[in-house]
Coordinates of C-alpha atoms in Angstrom, one line a residue:
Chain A
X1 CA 4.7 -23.9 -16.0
X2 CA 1.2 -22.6 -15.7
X3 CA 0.9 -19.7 -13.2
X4 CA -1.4 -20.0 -10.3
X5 CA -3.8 -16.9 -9.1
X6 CA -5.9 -16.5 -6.8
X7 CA -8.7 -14.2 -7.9
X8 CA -11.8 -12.6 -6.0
X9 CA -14.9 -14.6 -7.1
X10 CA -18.3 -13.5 -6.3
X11 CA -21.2 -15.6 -5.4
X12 CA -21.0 -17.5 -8.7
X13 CA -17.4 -18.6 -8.8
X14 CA -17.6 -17.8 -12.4
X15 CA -17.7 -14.5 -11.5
X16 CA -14.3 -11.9 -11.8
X17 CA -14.8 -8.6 -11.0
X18 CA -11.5 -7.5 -8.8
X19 CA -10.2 -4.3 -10.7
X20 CA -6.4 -5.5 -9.6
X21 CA -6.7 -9.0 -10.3
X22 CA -8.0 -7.7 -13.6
X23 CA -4.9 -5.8 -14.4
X24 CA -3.1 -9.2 -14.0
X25 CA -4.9 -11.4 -16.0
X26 CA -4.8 -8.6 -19.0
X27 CA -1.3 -8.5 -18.1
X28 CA -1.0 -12.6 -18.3
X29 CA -2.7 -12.9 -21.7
X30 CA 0.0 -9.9 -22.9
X31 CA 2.7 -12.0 -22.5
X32 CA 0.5 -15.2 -23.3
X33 CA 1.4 -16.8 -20.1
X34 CA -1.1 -19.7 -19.4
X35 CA -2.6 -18.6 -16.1
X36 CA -4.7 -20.8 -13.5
X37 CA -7.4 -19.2 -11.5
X38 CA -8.5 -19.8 -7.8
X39 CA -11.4 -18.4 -6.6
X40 CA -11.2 -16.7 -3.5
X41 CA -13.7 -14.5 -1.4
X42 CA -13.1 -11.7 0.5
X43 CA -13.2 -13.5 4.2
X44 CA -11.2 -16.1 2.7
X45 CA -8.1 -15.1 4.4
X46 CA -6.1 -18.5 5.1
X47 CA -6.3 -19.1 1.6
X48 CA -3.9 -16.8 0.7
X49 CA -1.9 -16.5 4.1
X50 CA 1.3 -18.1 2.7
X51 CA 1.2 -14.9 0.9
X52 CA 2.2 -12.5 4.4
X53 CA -0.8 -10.4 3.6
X54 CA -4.8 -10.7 3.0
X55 CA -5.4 -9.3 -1.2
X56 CA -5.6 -10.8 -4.2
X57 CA -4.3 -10.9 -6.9
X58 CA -1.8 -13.4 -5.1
X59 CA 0.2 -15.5 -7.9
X60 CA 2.5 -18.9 -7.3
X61 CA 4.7 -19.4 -10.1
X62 CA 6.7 -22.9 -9.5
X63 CA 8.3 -21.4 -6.0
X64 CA 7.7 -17.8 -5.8
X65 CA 4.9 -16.0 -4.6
X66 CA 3.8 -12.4 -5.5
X67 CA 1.3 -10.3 -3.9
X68 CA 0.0 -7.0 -4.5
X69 CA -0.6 -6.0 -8.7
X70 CA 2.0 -3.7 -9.5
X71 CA 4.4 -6.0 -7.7
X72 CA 3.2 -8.9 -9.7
X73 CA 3.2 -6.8 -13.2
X74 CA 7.1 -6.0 -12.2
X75 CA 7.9 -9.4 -11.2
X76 CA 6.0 -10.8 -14.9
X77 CA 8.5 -8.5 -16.6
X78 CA 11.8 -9.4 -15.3
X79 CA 10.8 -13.2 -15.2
X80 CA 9.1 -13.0 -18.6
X81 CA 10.6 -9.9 -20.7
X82 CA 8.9 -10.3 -23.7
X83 CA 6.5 -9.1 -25.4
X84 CA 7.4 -6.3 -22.7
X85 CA 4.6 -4.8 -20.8
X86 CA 6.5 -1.9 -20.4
X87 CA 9.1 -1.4 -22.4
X88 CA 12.2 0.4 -20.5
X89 CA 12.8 1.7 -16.6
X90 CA 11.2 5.1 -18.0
X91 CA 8.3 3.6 -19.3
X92 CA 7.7 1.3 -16.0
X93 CA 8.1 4.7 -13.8
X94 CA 5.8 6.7 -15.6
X95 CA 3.4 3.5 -15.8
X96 CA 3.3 3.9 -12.1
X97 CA 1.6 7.4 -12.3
X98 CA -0.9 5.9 -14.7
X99 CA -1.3 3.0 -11.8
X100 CA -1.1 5.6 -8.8
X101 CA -4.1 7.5 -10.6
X102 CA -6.1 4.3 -11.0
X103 CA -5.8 3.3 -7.4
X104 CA -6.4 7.2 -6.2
X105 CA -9.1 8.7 -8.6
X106 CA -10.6 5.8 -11.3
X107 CA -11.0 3.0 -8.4
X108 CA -12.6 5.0 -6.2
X109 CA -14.9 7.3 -8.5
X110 CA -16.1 3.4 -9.9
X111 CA -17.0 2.7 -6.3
X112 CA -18.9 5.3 -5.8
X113 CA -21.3 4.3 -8.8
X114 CA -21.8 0.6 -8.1
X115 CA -20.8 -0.6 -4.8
X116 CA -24.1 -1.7 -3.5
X117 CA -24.6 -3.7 -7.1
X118 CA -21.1 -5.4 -5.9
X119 CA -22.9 -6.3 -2.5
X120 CA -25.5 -8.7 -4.5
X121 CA -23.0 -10.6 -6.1
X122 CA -20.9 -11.4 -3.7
X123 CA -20.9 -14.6 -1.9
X124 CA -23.2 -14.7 0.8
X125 CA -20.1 -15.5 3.4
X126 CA -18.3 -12.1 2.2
X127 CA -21.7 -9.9 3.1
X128 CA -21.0 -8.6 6.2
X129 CA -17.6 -8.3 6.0
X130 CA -17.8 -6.4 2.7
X131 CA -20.6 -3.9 4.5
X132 CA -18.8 -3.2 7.4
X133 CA -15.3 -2.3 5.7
X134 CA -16.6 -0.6 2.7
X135 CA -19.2 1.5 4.9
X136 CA -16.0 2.2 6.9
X137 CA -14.4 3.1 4.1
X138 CA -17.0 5.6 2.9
X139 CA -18.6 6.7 5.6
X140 CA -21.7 6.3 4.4
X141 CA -23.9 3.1 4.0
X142 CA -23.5 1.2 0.7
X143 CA -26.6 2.2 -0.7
X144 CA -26.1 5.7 0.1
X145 CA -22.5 5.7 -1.7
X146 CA -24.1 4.9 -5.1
X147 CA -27.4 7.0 -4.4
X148 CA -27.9 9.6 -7.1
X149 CA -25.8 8.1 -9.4
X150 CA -27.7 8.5 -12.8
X151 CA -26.4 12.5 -11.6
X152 CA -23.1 11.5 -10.0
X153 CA -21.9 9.8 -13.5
X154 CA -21.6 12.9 -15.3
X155 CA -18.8 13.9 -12.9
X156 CA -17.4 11.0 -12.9
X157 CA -16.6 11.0 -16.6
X158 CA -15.4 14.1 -16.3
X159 CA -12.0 12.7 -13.9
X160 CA -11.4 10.4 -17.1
X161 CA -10.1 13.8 -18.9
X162 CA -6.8 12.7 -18.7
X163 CA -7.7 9.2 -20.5
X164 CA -10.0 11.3 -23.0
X165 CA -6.7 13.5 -24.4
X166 CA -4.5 10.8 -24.4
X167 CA -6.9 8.4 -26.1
X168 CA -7.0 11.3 -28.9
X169 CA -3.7 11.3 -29.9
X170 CA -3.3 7.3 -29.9
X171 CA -4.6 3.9 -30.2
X172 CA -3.4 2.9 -26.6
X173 CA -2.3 4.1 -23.7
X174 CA 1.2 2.2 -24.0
X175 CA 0.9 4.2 -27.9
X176 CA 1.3 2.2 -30.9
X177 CA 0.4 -0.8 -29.2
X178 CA -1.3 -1.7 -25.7
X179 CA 1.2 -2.0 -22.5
X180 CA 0.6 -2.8 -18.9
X181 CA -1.0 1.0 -18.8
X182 CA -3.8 -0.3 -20.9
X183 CA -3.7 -3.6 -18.5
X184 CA -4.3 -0.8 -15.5
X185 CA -7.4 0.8 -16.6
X186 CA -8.7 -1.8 -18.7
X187 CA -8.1 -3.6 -15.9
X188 CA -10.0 -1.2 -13.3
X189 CA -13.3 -0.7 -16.0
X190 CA -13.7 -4.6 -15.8
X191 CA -15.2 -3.9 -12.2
X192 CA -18.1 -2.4 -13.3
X193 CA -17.9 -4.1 -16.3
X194 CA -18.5 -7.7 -14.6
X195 CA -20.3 -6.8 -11.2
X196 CA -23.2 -4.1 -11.9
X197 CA -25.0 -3.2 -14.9
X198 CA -24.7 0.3 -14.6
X199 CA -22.8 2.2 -17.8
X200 CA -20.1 4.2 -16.2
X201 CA -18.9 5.3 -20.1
X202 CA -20.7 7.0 -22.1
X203 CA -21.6 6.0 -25.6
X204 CA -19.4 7.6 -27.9
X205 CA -16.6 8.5 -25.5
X206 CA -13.5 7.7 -27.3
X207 CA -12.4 5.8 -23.7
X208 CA -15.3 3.5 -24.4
X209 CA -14.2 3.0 -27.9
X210 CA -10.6 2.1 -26.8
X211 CA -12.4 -0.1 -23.4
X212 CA -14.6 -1.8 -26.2
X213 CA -11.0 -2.6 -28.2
X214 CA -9.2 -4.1 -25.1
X215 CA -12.2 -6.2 -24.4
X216 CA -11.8 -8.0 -27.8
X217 CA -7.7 -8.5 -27.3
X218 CA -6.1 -11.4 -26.2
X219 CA -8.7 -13.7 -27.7
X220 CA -11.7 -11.5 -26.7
X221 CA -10.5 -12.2 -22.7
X222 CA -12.4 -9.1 -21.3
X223 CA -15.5 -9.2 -23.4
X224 CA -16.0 -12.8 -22.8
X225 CA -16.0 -12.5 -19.2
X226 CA -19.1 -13.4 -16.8
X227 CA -20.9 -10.9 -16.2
X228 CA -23.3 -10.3 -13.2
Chain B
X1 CA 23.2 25.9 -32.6
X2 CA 21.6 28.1 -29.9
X3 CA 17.4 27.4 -30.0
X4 CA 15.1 30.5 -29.5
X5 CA 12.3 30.1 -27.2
X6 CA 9.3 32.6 -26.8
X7 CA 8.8 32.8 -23.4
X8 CA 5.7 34.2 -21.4
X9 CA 7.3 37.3 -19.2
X10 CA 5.6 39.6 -16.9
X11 CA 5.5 43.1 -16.5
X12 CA 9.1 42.4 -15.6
X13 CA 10.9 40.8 -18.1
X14 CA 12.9 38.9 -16.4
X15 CA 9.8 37.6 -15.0
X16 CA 9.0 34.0 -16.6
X17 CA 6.1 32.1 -15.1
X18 CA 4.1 30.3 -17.9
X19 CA 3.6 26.0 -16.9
X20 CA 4.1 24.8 -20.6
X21 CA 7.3 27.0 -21.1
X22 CA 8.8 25.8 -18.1
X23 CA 8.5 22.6 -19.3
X24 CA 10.7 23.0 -22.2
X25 CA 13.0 25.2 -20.2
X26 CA 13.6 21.9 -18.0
X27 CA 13.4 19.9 -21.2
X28 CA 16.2 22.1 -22.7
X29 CA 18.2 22.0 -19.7
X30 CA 17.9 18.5 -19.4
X31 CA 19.7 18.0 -22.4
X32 CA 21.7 20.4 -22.2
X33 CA 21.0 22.5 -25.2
X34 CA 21.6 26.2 -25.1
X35 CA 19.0 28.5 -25.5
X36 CA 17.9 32.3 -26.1
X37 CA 14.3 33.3 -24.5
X38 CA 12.5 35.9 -25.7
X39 CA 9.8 37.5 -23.9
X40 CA 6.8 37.7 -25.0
X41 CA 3.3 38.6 -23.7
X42 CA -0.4 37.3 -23.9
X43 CA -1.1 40.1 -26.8
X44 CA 1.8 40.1 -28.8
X45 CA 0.3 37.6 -31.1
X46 CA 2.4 39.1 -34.4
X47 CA 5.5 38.4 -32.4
X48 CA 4.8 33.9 -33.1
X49 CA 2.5 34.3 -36.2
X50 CA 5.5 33.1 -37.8
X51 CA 4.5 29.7 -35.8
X52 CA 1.2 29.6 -37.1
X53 CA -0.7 29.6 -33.8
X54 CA -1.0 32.1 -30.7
X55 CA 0.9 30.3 -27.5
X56 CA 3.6 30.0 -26.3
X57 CA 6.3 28.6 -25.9
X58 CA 7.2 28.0 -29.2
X59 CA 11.0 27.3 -30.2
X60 CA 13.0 28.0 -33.5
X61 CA 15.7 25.6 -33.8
X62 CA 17.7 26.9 -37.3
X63 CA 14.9 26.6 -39.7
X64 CA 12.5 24.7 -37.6
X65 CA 9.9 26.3 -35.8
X66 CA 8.1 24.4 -33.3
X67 CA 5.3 25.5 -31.2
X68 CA 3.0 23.5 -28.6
X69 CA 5.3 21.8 -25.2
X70 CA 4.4 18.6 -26.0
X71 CA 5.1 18.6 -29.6
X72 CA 8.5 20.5 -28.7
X73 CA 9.6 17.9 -26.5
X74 CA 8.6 15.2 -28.8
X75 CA 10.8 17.3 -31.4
X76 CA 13.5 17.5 -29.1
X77 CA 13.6 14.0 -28.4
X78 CA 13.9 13.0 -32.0
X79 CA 16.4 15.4 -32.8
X80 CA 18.7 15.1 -30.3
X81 CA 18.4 11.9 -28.5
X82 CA 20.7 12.0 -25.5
X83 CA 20.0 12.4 -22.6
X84 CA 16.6 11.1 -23.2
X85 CA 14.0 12.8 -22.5
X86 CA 11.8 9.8 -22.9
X87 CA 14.1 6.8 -22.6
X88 CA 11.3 4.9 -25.2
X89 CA 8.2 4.9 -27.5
X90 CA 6.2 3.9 -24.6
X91 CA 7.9 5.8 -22.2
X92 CA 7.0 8.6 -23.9
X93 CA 3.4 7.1 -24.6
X94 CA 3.3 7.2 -20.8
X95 CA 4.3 10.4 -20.2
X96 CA 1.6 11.5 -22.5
X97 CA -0.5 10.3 -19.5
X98 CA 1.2 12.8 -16.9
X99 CA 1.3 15.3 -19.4
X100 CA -2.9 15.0 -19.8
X101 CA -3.0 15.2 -16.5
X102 CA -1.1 17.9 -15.8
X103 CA -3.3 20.2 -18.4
X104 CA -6.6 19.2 -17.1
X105 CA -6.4 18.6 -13.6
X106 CA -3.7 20.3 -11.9
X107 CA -2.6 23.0 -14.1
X108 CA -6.8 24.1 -13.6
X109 CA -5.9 23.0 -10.0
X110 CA -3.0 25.9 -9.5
X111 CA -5.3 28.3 -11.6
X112 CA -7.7 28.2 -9.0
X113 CA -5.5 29.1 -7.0
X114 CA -3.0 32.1 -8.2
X115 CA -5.3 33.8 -10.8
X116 CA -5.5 37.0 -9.2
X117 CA -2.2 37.0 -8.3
X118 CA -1.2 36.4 -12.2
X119 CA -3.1 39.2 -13.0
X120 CA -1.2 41.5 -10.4
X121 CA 2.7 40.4 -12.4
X122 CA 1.5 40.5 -15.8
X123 CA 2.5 43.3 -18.3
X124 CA 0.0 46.1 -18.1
X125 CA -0.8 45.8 -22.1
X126 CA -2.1 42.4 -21.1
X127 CA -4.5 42.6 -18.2
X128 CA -8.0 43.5 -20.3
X129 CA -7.2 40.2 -22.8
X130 CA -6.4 38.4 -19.3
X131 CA -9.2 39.6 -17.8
X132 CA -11.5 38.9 -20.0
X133 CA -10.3 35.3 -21.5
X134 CA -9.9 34.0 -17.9
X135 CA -13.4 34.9 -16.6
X136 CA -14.8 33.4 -19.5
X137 CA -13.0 30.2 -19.2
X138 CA -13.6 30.1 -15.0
X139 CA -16.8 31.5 -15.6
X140 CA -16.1 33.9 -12.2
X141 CA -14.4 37.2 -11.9
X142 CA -10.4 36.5 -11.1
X143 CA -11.0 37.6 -7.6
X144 CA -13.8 35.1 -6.9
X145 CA -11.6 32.2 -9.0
X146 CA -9.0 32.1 -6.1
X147 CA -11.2 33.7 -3.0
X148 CA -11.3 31.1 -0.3
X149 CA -7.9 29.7 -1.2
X150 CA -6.4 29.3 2.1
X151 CA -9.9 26.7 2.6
X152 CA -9.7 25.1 -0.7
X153 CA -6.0 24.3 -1.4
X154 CA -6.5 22.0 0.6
X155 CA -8.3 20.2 -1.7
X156 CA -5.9 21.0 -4.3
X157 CA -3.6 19.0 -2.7
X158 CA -5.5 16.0 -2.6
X159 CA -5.5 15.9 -6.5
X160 CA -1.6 15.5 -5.9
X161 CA -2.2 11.8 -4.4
X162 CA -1.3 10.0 -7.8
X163 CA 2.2 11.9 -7.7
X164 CA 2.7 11.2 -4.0
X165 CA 2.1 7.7 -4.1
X166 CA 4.8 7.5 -7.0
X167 CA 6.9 9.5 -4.9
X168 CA 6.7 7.4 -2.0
X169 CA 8.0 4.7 -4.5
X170 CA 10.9 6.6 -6.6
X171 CA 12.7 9.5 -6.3
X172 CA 11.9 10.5 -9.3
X173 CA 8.7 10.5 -12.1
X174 CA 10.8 9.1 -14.2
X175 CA 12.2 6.9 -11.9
X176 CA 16.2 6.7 -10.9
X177 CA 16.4 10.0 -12.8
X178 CA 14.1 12.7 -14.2
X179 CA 12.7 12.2 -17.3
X180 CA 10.1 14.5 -19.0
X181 CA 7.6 13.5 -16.9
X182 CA 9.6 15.2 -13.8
X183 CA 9.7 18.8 -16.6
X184 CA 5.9 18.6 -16.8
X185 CA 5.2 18.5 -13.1
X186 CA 8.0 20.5 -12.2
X187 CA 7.2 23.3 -14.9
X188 CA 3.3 23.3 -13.7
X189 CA 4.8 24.2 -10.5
X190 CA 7.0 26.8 -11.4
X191 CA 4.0 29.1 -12.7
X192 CA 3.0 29.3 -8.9
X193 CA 6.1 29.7 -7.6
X194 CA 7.3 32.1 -9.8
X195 CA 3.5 34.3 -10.1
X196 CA 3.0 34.4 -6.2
X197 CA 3.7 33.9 -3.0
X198 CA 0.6 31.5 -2.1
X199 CA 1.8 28.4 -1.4
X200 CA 0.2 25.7 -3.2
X201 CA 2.4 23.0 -1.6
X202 CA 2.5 21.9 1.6
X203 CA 5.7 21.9 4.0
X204 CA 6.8 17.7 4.5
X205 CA 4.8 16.7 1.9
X206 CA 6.9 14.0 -0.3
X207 CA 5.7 16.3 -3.2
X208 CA 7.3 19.4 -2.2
X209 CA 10.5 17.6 -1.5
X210 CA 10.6 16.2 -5.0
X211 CA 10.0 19.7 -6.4
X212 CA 12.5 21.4 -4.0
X213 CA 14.8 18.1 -5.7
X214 CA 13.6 19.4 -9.1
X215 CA 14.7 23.3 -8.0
X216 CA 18.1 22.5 -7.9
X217 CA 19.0 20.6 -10.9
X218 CA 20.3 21.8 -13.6
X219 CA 22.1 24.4 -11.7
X220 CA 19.4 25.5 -10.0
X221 CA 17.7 26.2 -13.1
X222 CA 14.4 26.2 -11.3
X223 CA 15.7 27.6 -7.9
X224 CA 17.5 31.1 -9.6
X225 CA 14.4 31.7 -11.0
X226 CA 13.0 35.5 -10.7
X227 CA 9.7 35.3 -8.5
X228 CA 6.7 37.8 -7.8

């Protein structure tokens, strides 16, 4: 049975750019689960309330509802164990460092570079809401956030260290092959990726070489993905 | 077969403090393989030429000589496979992650920290190479590396959000039991712990919990340790 998610859309429905629904749909075309989208915007909240909360990703699968991307990625691999996304317990635990640090330092070092390019592609109905929490959020205005970042980007490459050294010493971040660690930050550079035109990795980074070698798996999913 | 460990000891021998060889101390433990630690200091370099290199810790196992933590616990997990270490290839994939991050964010993190205080427990014959490799690499004098340190630990222990939010979810890094991941973060911490009396922790932090946790496995491996 296909799976249904709902995914953030921007002001062309076309448009994907959520760095967790991301994670799913990479995670999806792992275990080549046929997968329908729904776009949803930000203010859309009745959409999803039959999910007991206000994010995407949500996903129905026949009865069952899933909110929230790590719970989702768990739920995939119990329902649908193979090909694994993670492998063993072990490996899903230490995956959930590799997601911690995605949510704590990747998600919010991207926002910081492009957040005011995300505020022209949203929808129109999502503009307000989107300034408001995000300035909130920040503390700043949205166009102050990503001011200076031609400088700012330097540092930024600098927290992907940890991505750099792995990256090194193998293809993937799951190691001989790509697991639902590769679905996380693949996942999370798909934000930029899709929403601003600003190059958050530099050319010649071994990150972007393994980014540019996610974008063409699963049937080239990333790379042919709408961009802004 | 008892393995031999070159071990980083201070002025007082029975004073072990280095991050990477208390990761293979836990490893060890954690797998219950005895072992015989040598101490050695930063300038003995003949004492491992044997190993090729000029770090420790590096382990002879019989005829085997192993030097570098990561490459010792790989080695370790090959050799003798239970009680993992890893649990699977891309557990241990994953734990390359952790492992990454622990060398370039919070192992600089602690140094930042505690240099000063290293420099006050370390054998006398090493102070000049300390001295001078250290400033080099901080680019600061070892008293200006940790000045303002009650201020800026704060800061430190925001870097530690990826391992709280894990921590909020599992008792464990490696999830219903340590795995290596849990040596690499608990080892990191035993080089402040065991070099000075600066706490780089804070009190009711989930963190500090899990390392107290950490402390007294093993039979208190961690906890019986000899401090500064």
């Amino acid at each position: 049975m296909t799976i249904i998610m709902h995914d953030l859309a921007g002001a062309d429905s076309a448009l994907r750019f959520s760095p967790y629904c991301w994670r799913i749909r990479f995670a999806l075309a792992h275990k080549g689960l046929p997968v329908e989208t729904i776009p949803w915007r930000f203010t859309d909240k009745p959409a999803i309330a039959f999910s007991g909360q206000g994010r995407v990703p949500v996903i129905r699968d026949g009865e069952t509802v899933v909110a929230d991307s790590w719970a989702i990625a768990e739920y995939l691999e119990a329902q649908y164990p193979a090909p694994p996304l993670f492998g063993s317990a072990s490996a899903q635990a230490h995956a959930r460092f590799i997601n911690a640090w995605a949510d704590a330092v990747l998600v919010g070092g991207i926002a910081r570079l492009i957040l005011r390019d995300i505020y022209d592609v949203i929808d129109p109905a999502d503009r307000v809401y989107f300034r408001q929490s995000r300035e909130a959020r920040f503390g700043t205005s949205l166009e102050e956030t990503q001011a200076g970042r031609e400088t700012h980007v330097a540092a930024f490459r600098e927290l992907l260290t940890p991505l750099r050294l792995v990256l090194r010493a193998q293809p993937w971040l799951g190691g001989a092959a790509p697991s639902y660690a590769d679905a996380i930050i693949a996942g999370s550079l798909m934000w930029p990726r899709c929403s601003s035109r600003f190059a958050v990795l530099a050319d010649g980074d071994v990150v972007t070489a393994w980014f540019e070698r996610m974008l063409d798996q699963y049937d080239g999913l990333g790379r042919q993905a709408v961009r802004a």
